[in-house]
GROMACS .gro file of C-alpha atoms in nm:
model
  398
    1MET     CA    1   0.000   0.000   0.000
    2GLN     CA    2   0.273   0.249   0.096
    3ALA     CA    3   0.480   0.128  -0.199
    4LEU     CA    4   0.194   0.217  -0.433
    5GLY     CA    5   0.166   0.560  -0.276
    6PHE     CA    6   0.540   0.609  -0.315
    7CYS     CA    7   0.524   0.507  -0.681
    8ALA     CA    8   0.241   0.754  -0.742
    9GLY     CA    9   0.455   1.025  -0.584
   10LEU     CA   10   0.748   0.939  -0.810
   11VAL     CA   11   0.523   0.959  -1.116
   12VAL     CA   12   0.419   1.309  -1.011
   13ILE     CA   13   0.778   1.424  -0.940
   14ARG     CA   14   0.922   1.293  -1.265
   15ASN     CA   15   0.647   1.433  -1.486
   16LEU     CA   16   0.605   1.783  -1.345
   17THR     CA   17   0.846   2.070  -1.385
   18GLN     CA   18   1.014   2.194  -1.068
   19ALA     CA   19   0.786   2.499  -1.071
   20ASP     CA   20   0.471   2.286  -1.099
   21TYR     CA   21   0.594   2.037  -0.841
   22ALA     CA   22   0.666   2.324  -0.601
   23ALA     CA   23   0.306   2.446  -0.650
   24TYR     CA   24   0.172   2.092  -0.601
   25SER     CA   25   0.376   2.041  -0.283
   26LEU     CA   26   0.261   2.374  -0.141
   27ALA     CA   27  -0.106   2.280  -0.194
   28VAL     CA   28  -0.056   1.941  -0.024
   29SER     CA   29   0.129   2.107   0.264
   30LEU     CA   30  -0.147   2.361   0.325
   31LEU     CA   31  -0.408   2.085   0.304
   32ALA     CA   32  -0.220   1.898   0.578
   33ALA     CA   33  -0.202   2.214   0.790
   34MET     CA   34  -0.576   2.276   0.753
   35THR     CA   35  -0.658   1.919   0.850
   36LEU     CA   36  -0.437   1.925   1.158
   37LEU     CA   37  -0.575   2.256   1.285
   38ALA     CA   38  -0.940   2.178   1.215
   39ASP     CA   39  -0.913   1.848   1.402
   40SER     CA   40  -0.710   1.987   1.696
   41GLY     CA   41  -0.723   1.666   1.894
   42VAL     CA   42  -1.093   1.592   1.835
   43SER     CA   43  -1.025   1.254   1.671
   44SER     CA   44  -0.779   1.148   1.942
   45ALA     CA   45  -1.016   1.257   2.218
   46ALA     CA   46  -1.304   1.079   2.043
   47LEU     CA   47  -1.094   0.761   2.030
   48ARG     CA   48  -1.028   0.787   2.404
   49ILE     CA   49  -1.392   0.854   2.489
   50ALA     CA   50  -1.520   0.580   2.256
   51GLY     CA   51  -1.281   0.335   2.426
   52GLU     CA   52  -1.468   0.378   2.754
   53ASN     CA   53  -1.763   0.173   2.626
   54VAL     CA   54  -1.664   0.029   2.293
   55GLU     CA   55  -1.935  -0.241   2.296
   56SER     CA   56  -2.217   0.015   2.297
   57PRO     CA   57  -2.335   0.127   1.949
   58ALA     CA   58  -2.516   0.420   2.111
   59HIS     CA   59  -2.197   0.539   2.282
   60LEU     CA   60  -1.999   0.519   1.958
   61ARG     CA   61  -2.266   0.703   1.761
   62GLU     CA   62  -2.293   0.971   2.030
   63THR     CA   63  -1.917   1.016   2.019
   64GLU     CA   64  -1.925   1.057   1.639
   65VAL     CA   65  -2.207   1.313   1.647
   66SER     CA   66  -2.042   1.506   1.929
   67ALA     CA   67  -1.709   1.518   1.747
   68LEU     CA   68  -1.867   1.646   1.425
   69GLU     CA   69  -2.052   1.920   1.611
   70THR     CA   70  -1.748   2.017   1.817
   71ARG     CA   71  -1.524   2.100   1.524
   72LYS     CA   72  -1.775   2.281   1.297
   73THR     CA   73  -1.641   2.623   1.394
   74LEU     CA   74  -1.280   2.510   1.346
   75VAL     CA   75  -1.360   2.385   0.997
   76ARG     CA   76  -1.514   2.718   0.896
   77VAL     CA   77  -1.229   2.924   1.040
   78CYS     CA   78  -0.961   2.709   0.874
   79ALA     CA   79  -1.136   2.732   0.537
   80ALA     CA   80  -1.171   3.110   0.568
   81VAL     CA   81  -0.801   3.154   0.654
   82PHE     CA   82  -0.629   2.893   0.440
   83LEU     CA   83  -0.817   2.901   0.110
   84PRO     CA   84  -0.724   3.263   0.033
   85LEU     CA   85  -0.368   3.174   0.135
   86VAL     CA   86  -0.366   2.878  -0.107
   87PHE     CA   87  -0.490   3.104  -0.386
   88ALA     CA   88  -0.242   3.387  -0.318
   89LEU     CA   89   0.064   3.163  -0.286
   90GLN     CA   90  -0.023   2.971  -0.602
   91LEU     CA   91  -0.023   3.303  -0.787
   92ARG     CA   92   0.311   3.384  -0.621
   93LEU     CA   93   0.455   3.061  -0.764
   94GLY     CA   94   0.346   3.152  -1.115
   95GLN     CA   95   0.014   2.970  -1.155
   96ASP     CA   96  -0.250   3.150  -1.359
   97ILE     CA   97  -0.567   3.271  -1.188
   98TRP     CA   98  -0.789   2.986  -1.310
   99SER     CA   99  -0.540   2.722  -1.200
  100ALA     CA  100  -0.515   2.892  -0.860
  101ILE     CA  101  -0.895   2.887  -0.823
  102ALA     CA  102  -0.909   2.519  -0.924
  103ILE     CA  103  -0.633   2.429  -0.677
  104ALA     CA  104  -0.812   2.609  -0.392
  105ALA     CA  105  -1.137   2.426  -0.477
  106VAL     CA  106  -0.965   2.087  -0.481
  107VAL     CA  107  -0.798   2.161  -0.147
  108GLN     CA  108  -1.132   2.257   0.012
  109VAL     CA  109  -1.315   1.939  -0.094
  110ALA     CA  110  -1.022   1.717   0.003
  111PHE     CA  111  -1.002   1.897   0.339
  112VAL     CA  112  -1.362   1.822   0.436
  113SER     CA  113  -1.341   1.460   0.319
  114THR     CA  114  -1.011   1.393   0.497
  115LEU     CA  115  -1.139   1.531   0.826
  116ARG     CA  116  -1.446   1.308   0.822
  117ALA     CA  117  -1.243   1.003   0.719
  118ASN     CA  118  -0.992   1.058   1.002
  119LEU     CA  119  -1.266   1.071   1.264
  120VAL     CA  120  -1.438   0.756   1.139
  121ALA     CA  121  -1.103   0.577   1.114
  122ALA     CA  122  -1.039   0.654   1.483
  123LEU     CA  123  -1.376   0.505   1.577
  124LEU     CA  124  -1.301   0.196   1.369
  125ARG     CA  125  -0.959   0.155   1.531
  126VAL     CA  126  -1.104   0.158   1.880
  127GLN     CA  127  -1.323  -0.134   1.767
  128TYR     CA  128  -1.010  -0.310   1.632
  129GLU     CA  129  -1.150  -0.296   1.277
  130PHE     CA  130  -0.800  -0.286   1.128
  131ALA     CA  131  -0.884  -0.511   0.833
  132ALA     CA  132  -1.150  -0.269   0.706
  133ILE     CA  133  -0.908   0.021   0.731
  134GLN     CA  134  -0.634  -0.169   0.550
  135ARG     CA  135  -0.866  -0.276   0.269
  136THR     CA  136  -0.979   0.082   0.220
  137ASN     CA  137  -0.628   0.222   0.214
  138SER     CA  138  -0.510  -0.046  -0.029
  139VAL     CA  139  -0.789   0.029  -0.275
  140LEU     CA  140  -0.719   0.402  -0.251
  141SER     CA  141  -0.346   0.354  -0.316
  142VAL     CA  142  -0.424   0.167  -0.636
  143LEU     CA  143  -0.680   0.429  -0.736
  144ARG     CA  144  -0.435   0.716  -0.686
  145LEU     CA  145  -0.160   0.542  -0.884
  146VAL     CA  146  -0.394   0.469  -1.174
  147TRP     CA  147  -0.510   0.832  -1.173
  148VAL     CA  148  -0.157   0.979  -1.204
  149LEU     CA  149  -0.020   0.728  -1.459
  150PRO     CA  150  -0.153   0.930  -1.758
  151LEU     CA  151   0.104   1.197  -1.665
  152PHE     CA  152   0.358   0.971  -1.840
  153LEU     CA  153   0.167   1.008  -2.165
  154TRP     CA  154   0.021   1.359  -2.162
  155PRO     CA  155   0.125   1.691  -2.001
  156LEU     CA  156  -0.188   1.709  -1.787
  157GLY     CA  157  -0.024   1.936  -1.528
  158MET     CA  158  -0.027   1.971  -1.152
  159VAL     CA  159  -0.403   2.028  -1.114
  160TRP     CA  160  -0.459   1.677  -1.253
  161ALA     CA  161  -0.201   1.539  -1.010
  162LEU     CA  162  -0.356   1.726  -0.718
  163PHE     CA  163  -0.702   1.595  -0.807
  164ALA     CA  164  -0.577   1.248  -0.710
  165ASN     CA  165  -0.566   1.371  -0.349
  166LEU     CA  166  -0.928   1.484  -0.369
  167LEU     CA  167  -1.038   1.156  -0.525
  168SER     CA  168  -0.856   0.953  -0.260
  169ALA     CA  169  -0.992   1.163   0.028
  170TRP     CA  170  -1.351   1.141  -0.096
  171ALA     CA  171  -1.334   0.766  -0.159
  172GLN     CA  172  -1.169   0.707   0.178
  173GLN     CA  173  -1.445   0.897   0.355
  174ARG     CA  174  -1.720   0.701   0.180
  175ARG     CA  175  -1.563   0.358   0.240
  176MET     CA  176  -1.475   0.432   0.604
  177GLN     CA  177  -1.823   0.562   0.674
  178THR     CA  178  -1.980   0.253   0.519
  179ALA     CA  179  -1.760   0.024   0.730
  180PHE     CA  180  -1.846   0.216   1.047
  181GLU     CA  181  -2.221   0.211   0.978
  182ARG     CA  182  -2.209  -0.162   0.906
  183ARG     CA  183  -2.025  -0.223   1.235
  184THR     CA  184  -2.229   0.027   1.439
  185PRO     CA  185  -2.604   0.020   1.368
  186GLN     CA  186  -2.821   0.329   1.398
  187VAL     CA  187  -2.972   0.364   1.746
  188ARG     CA  188  -3.160   0.627   1.940
  189LEU     CA  189  -2.914   0.878   2.084
  190SER     CA  190  -2.930   1.049   2.420
  191PRO     CA  191  -2.913   1.430   2.381
  192SER     CA  192  -2.781   1.465   2.735
  193ARG     CA  193  -2.493   1.223   2.673
  194VAL     CA  194  -2.413   1.394   2.342
  195SER     CA  195  -2.394   1.726   2.527
  196GLU     CA  196  -2.172   1.578   2.797
  197THR     CA  197  -1.938   1.434   2.536
  198GLN     CA  198  -1.923   1.769   2.356
  199VAL     CA  199  -1.814   1.935   2.680
  200ARG     CA  200  -1.526   1.689   2.712
  201LEU     CA  201  -1.428   1.729   2.348
  202LYS     CA  202  -1.438   2.109   2.368
  203GLU     CA  203  -1.212   2.098   2.672
  204ALA     CA  204  -0.972   1.877   2.478
  205VAL     CA  205  -0.976   2.124   2.188
  206ARG     CA  206  -0.919   2.417   2.424
  207ARG     CA  207  -0.607   2.253   2.560
  208THR     CA  208  -0.486   2.112   2.229
  209LEU     CA  209  -0.551   2.396   1.983
  210PRO     CA  210  -0.258   2.620   2.086
  211VAL     CA  211  -0.024   2.322   2.062
  212ASN     CA  212  -0.167   2.215   1.727
  213LEU     CA  213  -0.122   2.567   1.597
  214GLY     CA  214   0.242   2.548   1.699
  215ILE     CA  215   0.286   2.200   1.551
  216THR     CA  216   0.137   2.323   1.224
  217LEU     CA  217   0.377   2.616   1.212
  218GLN     CA  218   0.666   2.390   1.312
  219SER     CA  219   0.601   2.123   1.048
  220GLN     CA  220   0.438   2.308   0.758
  221ALA     CA  221   0.537   2.676   0.773
  222ILE     CA  222   0.860   2.618   0.580
  223TYR     CA  223   0.664   2.550   0.259
  224PRO     CA  224   0.458   2.872   0.243
  225LEU     CA  225   0.767   3.060   0.365
  226LEU     CA  226   0.972   2.927   0.073
  227ALA     CA  227   0.685   3.013  -0.161
  228THR     CA  228   0.670   3.366  -0.023
  229LEU     CA  229   1.047   3.403  -0.073
  230GLY     CA  230   1.009   3.278  -0.429
  231ALA     CA  231   1.253   2.992  -0.356
  232VAL     CA  232   1.091   2.758  -0.609
  233THR     CA  233   1.395   2.531  -0.648
  234ALA     CA  234   1.443   2.482  -0.274
  235LEU     CA  235   1.070   2.415  -0.228
  236ALA     CA  236   1.065   2.155  -0.506
  237GLU     CA  237   1.387   1.984  -0.390
  238ILE     CA  238   1.287   1.964  -0.024
  239SER     CA  239   0.944   1.830  -0.116
  240ALA     CA  240   1.090   1.572  -0.354
  241ILE     CA  241   1.342   1.442  -0.098
  242ALA     CA  242   1.067   1.425   0.161
  243ARG     CA  243   0.897   1.158  -0.050
  244PHE     CA  244   1.143   0.911   0.100
  245ALA     CA  245   1.019   1.006   0.446
  246VAL     CA  246   0.723   0.782   0.358
  247VAL     CA  247   0.917   0.502   0.529
  248SER     CA  248   0.913   0.687   0.860
  249GLN     CA  249   0.553   0.792   0.804
  250LEU     CA  250   0.465   0.427   0.744
  251GLY     CA  251   0.616   0.342   1.082
  252THR     CA  252   0.410   0.614   1.245
  253SER     CA  253   0.085   0.507   1.082
  254ILE     CA  254   0.139   0.140   1.167
  255VAL     CA  255   0.222   0.205   1.531
  256LEU     CA  256  -0.058   0.455   1.591
  257GLY     CA  257  -0.305   0.271   1.369
  258VAL     CA  258  -0.268  -0.042   1.580
  259LEU     CA  259  -0.145   0.063   1.922
  260ASP     CA  260  -0.313   0.394   2.003
  261SER     CA  261  -0.639   0.206   2.059
  262VAL     CA  262  -0.454  -0.041   2.284
  263ILE     CA  263  -0.311   0.247   2.488
  264ALA     CA  264  -0.653   0.414   2.502
  265ARG     CA  265  -0.803   0.098   2.653
  266SER     CA  266  -0.512   0.023   2.889
  267SER     CA  267  -0.533   0.067   3.263
  268SER     CA  268  -0.351   0.352   3.433
  269LYS     CA  269  -0.095   0.110   3.577
  270THR     CA  270   0.014  -0.036   3.244
  271ALA     CA  271  -0.028   0.258   3.004
  272ARG     CA  272   0.287   0.450   3.097
  273LEU     CA  273   0.519   0.148   3.069
  274ARG     CA  274   0.365   0.049   2.737
  275VAL     CA  275   0.411   0.398   2.593
  276ALA     CA  276   0.778   0.406   2.699
  277ARG     CA  277   0.851   0.068   2.544
  278ILE     CA  278   0.673   0.147   2.218
  279VAL     CA  279   0.847   0.484   2.174
  280GLY     CA  280   1.190   0.340   2.256
  281PHE     CA  281   1.155   0.053   2.013
  282ALA     CA  282   1.020   0.286   1.742
  283ALA     CA  283   1.314   0.525   1.783
  284ILE     CA  284   1.572   0.248   1.740
  285LEU     CA  285   1.394   0.098   1.440
  286LEU     CA  286   1.334   0.427   1.260
  287MET     CA  287   1.691   0.552   1.306
  288GLY     CA  288   1.817   0.222   1.163
  289VAL     CA  289   1.593   0.266   0.860
  290ALA     CA  290   1.714   0.626   0.816
  291ALA     CA  291   2.077   0.507   0.820
  292ALA     CA  292   2.000   0.247   0.553
  293LEU     CA  293   1.833   0.510   0.332
  294VAL     CA  294   2.132   0.744   0.364
  295ILE     CA  295   2.369   0.463   0.260
  296ALA     CA  296   2.152   0.394  -0.047
  297ARG     CA  297   2.105   0.763  -0.133
  298ASP     CA  298   2.262   0.764  -0.482
  299PRO     CA  299   2.022   0.520  -0.653
  300LEU     CA  300   1.730   0.662  -0.456
  301LEU     CA  301   1.797   1.017  -0.571
  302ARG     CA  302   1.825   0.900  -0.931
  303LEU     CA  303   1.467   0.777  -0.903
  304LEU     CA  304   1.357   1.139  -0.869
  305GLY     CA  305   1.520   1.244  -1.196
  306GLU     CA  306   1.832   1.429  -1.304
  307GLU     CA  307   1.721   1.757  -1.147
  308TYR     CA  308   1.742   1.600  -0.801
  309SER     CA  309   2.048   1.373  -0.832
  310ASP     CA  310   2.306   1.589  -0.648
  311LEU     CA  311   2.124   1.641  -0.318
  312ASP     CA  312   2.327   1.405  -0.096
  313ILE     CA  313   2.360   1.637   0.203
  314PRO     CA  314   1.995   1.757   0.215
  315PHE     CA  315   1.885   1.395   0.169
  316ALA     CA  316   2.086   1.275   0.471
  317ILE     CA  317   1.963   1.563   0.686
  318ILE     CA  318   1.598   1.506   0.601
  319MET     CA  319   1.610   1.128   0.644
  320VAL     CA  320   1.753   1.155   0.996
  321GLY     CA  321   1.509   1.432   1.076
  322SER     CA  322   1.213   1.234   0.942
  323ALA     CA  323   1.300   0.942   1.172
  324LEU     CA  324   1.313   1.173   1.473
  325ASN     CA  325   0.994   1.351   1.367
  326ALA     CA  326   0.816   1.017   1.326
  327THR     CA  327   0.929   0.900   1.669
  328THR     CA  328   0.802   1.222   1.823
  329ALA     CA  329   0.470   1.188   1.637
  330ILE     CA  330   0.430   0.835   1.777
  331PHE     CA  331   0.506   0.966   2.126
  332GLY     CA  332   0.248   1.241   2.083
  333GLY     CA  333  -0.016   1.011   1.939
  334LEU     CA  334   0.015   0.766   2.227
  335ASN     CA  335   0.000   1.049   2.481
  336ALA     CA  336  -0.311   1.184   2.306
  337ALA     CA  337  -0.470   0.837   2.319
  338ARG     CA  338  -0.451   0.867   2.699
  339MET     CA  339  -0.562   1.231   2.672
  340TRP     CA  340  -0.233   1.340   2.829
  341ILE     CA  341  -0.257   1.680   2.671
  342GLY     CA  342  -0.213   2.045   2.759
  343TYR     CA  343   0.104   2.235   2.856
  344GLY     CA  344   0.066   2.457   2.553
  345LYS     CA  345   0.262   2.742   2.711
  346VAL     CA  346   0.568   2.523   2.755
  347TYR     CA  347   0.543   2.417   2.394
  348LEU     CA  348   0.506   2.772   2.266
  349VAL     CA  349   0.820   2.876   2.454
  350ALA     CA  350   1.016   2.587   2.299
  351LEU     CA  351   0.869   2.664   1.957
  352THR     CA  352   0.965   3.031   1.984
  353LEU     CA  353   1.324   2.943   2.075
  354TRP     CA  354   1.350   2.699   1.785
  355ALA     CA  355   1.193   2.936   1.530
  356THR     CA  356   1.405   3.231   1.643
  357THR     CA  357   1.722   3.023   1.610
  358ALA     CA  358   1.620   2.906   1.262
  359ILE     CA  359   1.538   3.256   1.138
  360LEU     CA  360   1.853   3.417   1.277
  361PHE     CA  361   2.113   3.152   1.198
  362VAL     CA  362   1.987   2.930   0.914
  363PRO     CA  363   1.983   3.032   0.543
  364ILE     CA  364   1.624   2.919   0.493
  365GLY     CA  365   1.609   3.011   0.124
  366THR     CA  366   1.865   2.744   0.033
  367THR     CA  367   1.795   2.374   0.003
  368VAL     CA  368   2.043   2.277   0.278
  369GLY     CA  369   1.911   2.548   0.510
  370ALA     CA  370   1.549   2.447   0.451
  371ALA     CA  371   1.646   2.082   0.508
  372CYS     CA  372   1.796   2.174   0.847
  373VAL     CA  373   1.475   2.353   0.946
  374VAL     CA  374   1.258   2.060   0.837
  375ALA     CA  375   1.482   1.803   1.009
  376SER     CA  376   1.498   1.987   1.342
  377SER     CA  377   1.127   2.066   1.361
  378PHE     CA  378   1.068   1.777   1.603
  379LEU     CA  379   1.253   1.950   1.890
  380PRO     CA  380   0.976   2.173   2.032
  381ARG     CA  381   0.720   1.894   2.025
  382LEU     CA  382   0.960   1.644   2.178
  383CYS     CA  383   1.002   1.877   2.476
  384LEU     CA  384   0.624   1.898   2.505
  385GLU     CA  385   0.560   1.522   2.485
  386ILE     CA  386   0.826   1.446   2.746
  387ILE     CA  387   0.651   1.681   2.989
  388ARG     CA  388   0.308   1.538   2.908
  389PHE     CA  389   0.432   1.185   2.958
  390SER     CA  390   0.613   1.264   3.283
  391ARG     CA  391   0.307   1.433   3.429
  392GLY     CA  392   0.057   1.184   3.287
  393ASP     CA  393  -0.246   1.402   3.342
  394GLY     CA  394  -0.496   1.562   3.110
  395VAL     CA  395  -0.858   1.579   3.010
  396GLY     CA  396  -1.032   1.262   3.111
  397SER     CA  397  -0.715   1.081   3.217
  398MET     CA  398  -0.759   0.768   3.421
   0.00000   0.00000   0.00000
């Protein structure tokens, strides 16, 4: 499944110009930022709450309805802020006005579909419906690859490539929703319990939103910043190299896709030890994979095409950084599964120190400089997750 996604990415890289691939990567980056901010811990909190009574269809349905209602305002705000930004930055990168409008429209539809799919996937995971999730993701990987293959034959452009993201997001939402409804029949819901769940979810959002805003800036701000600076080459090269980070991302998705539900349903006595063991093992494994990728960098870079073949140093920096970022994401996901959240002020201090250092001392407009920023972006969140884990408290903790 991940191999198919990687192949689809290579097709896009090799058949778009650097300018078009930079525009494509920017749109995908802003879509990811919108999704992260609009969710702001709702899916993780819903997973934790659903795990309290996973055998009750009414409880699961009430959790779903509460989560959808809780993040309505966030969805509207994110759309109002990000869609004009998508449009303006696409123009800055040289896209014509109609292409910029089409890109913004694709991003909006994919945004709504991805959010809904992520919530339903969390509710399926807490029921241990991993087979349904895997089947859906496998079908979507094939669908996306088939969609982008015509780029080999015709110069269809980056809007065609970006439409694959919309198609995948929409199909994922529909298939996940069908699986959830088949597993969880419609029942009469209790308005009082829905309201109580919304209160818990809103408290989770209140404590998570500042941190998610920081995480979004930490992980995604480099792409619009490069676009604003007009550093098209650096944006395209960093985005192309980051395709190989799919290995680390695969590790993150496997661990969280399987084990966050286990942590959510663990007792207070066993949860902390399990989190420590999982994170430690993941760190060792992911760093080993990063080392192997760096050793094999020459043939891997040739896969991207001649324009990207001399990027040895940025490649090594980003591969190590992606392993550390993935480990930190696993740490954060497991903490969130226990609703060990909060401490946003500590995170914002760490984020400010990191960002100030990057701005003052790193040549961000170059490929190596941008790679250093991307690779080190895990540091503020790692500080946060260590504090959350050590304290072990949060909304609804056991």
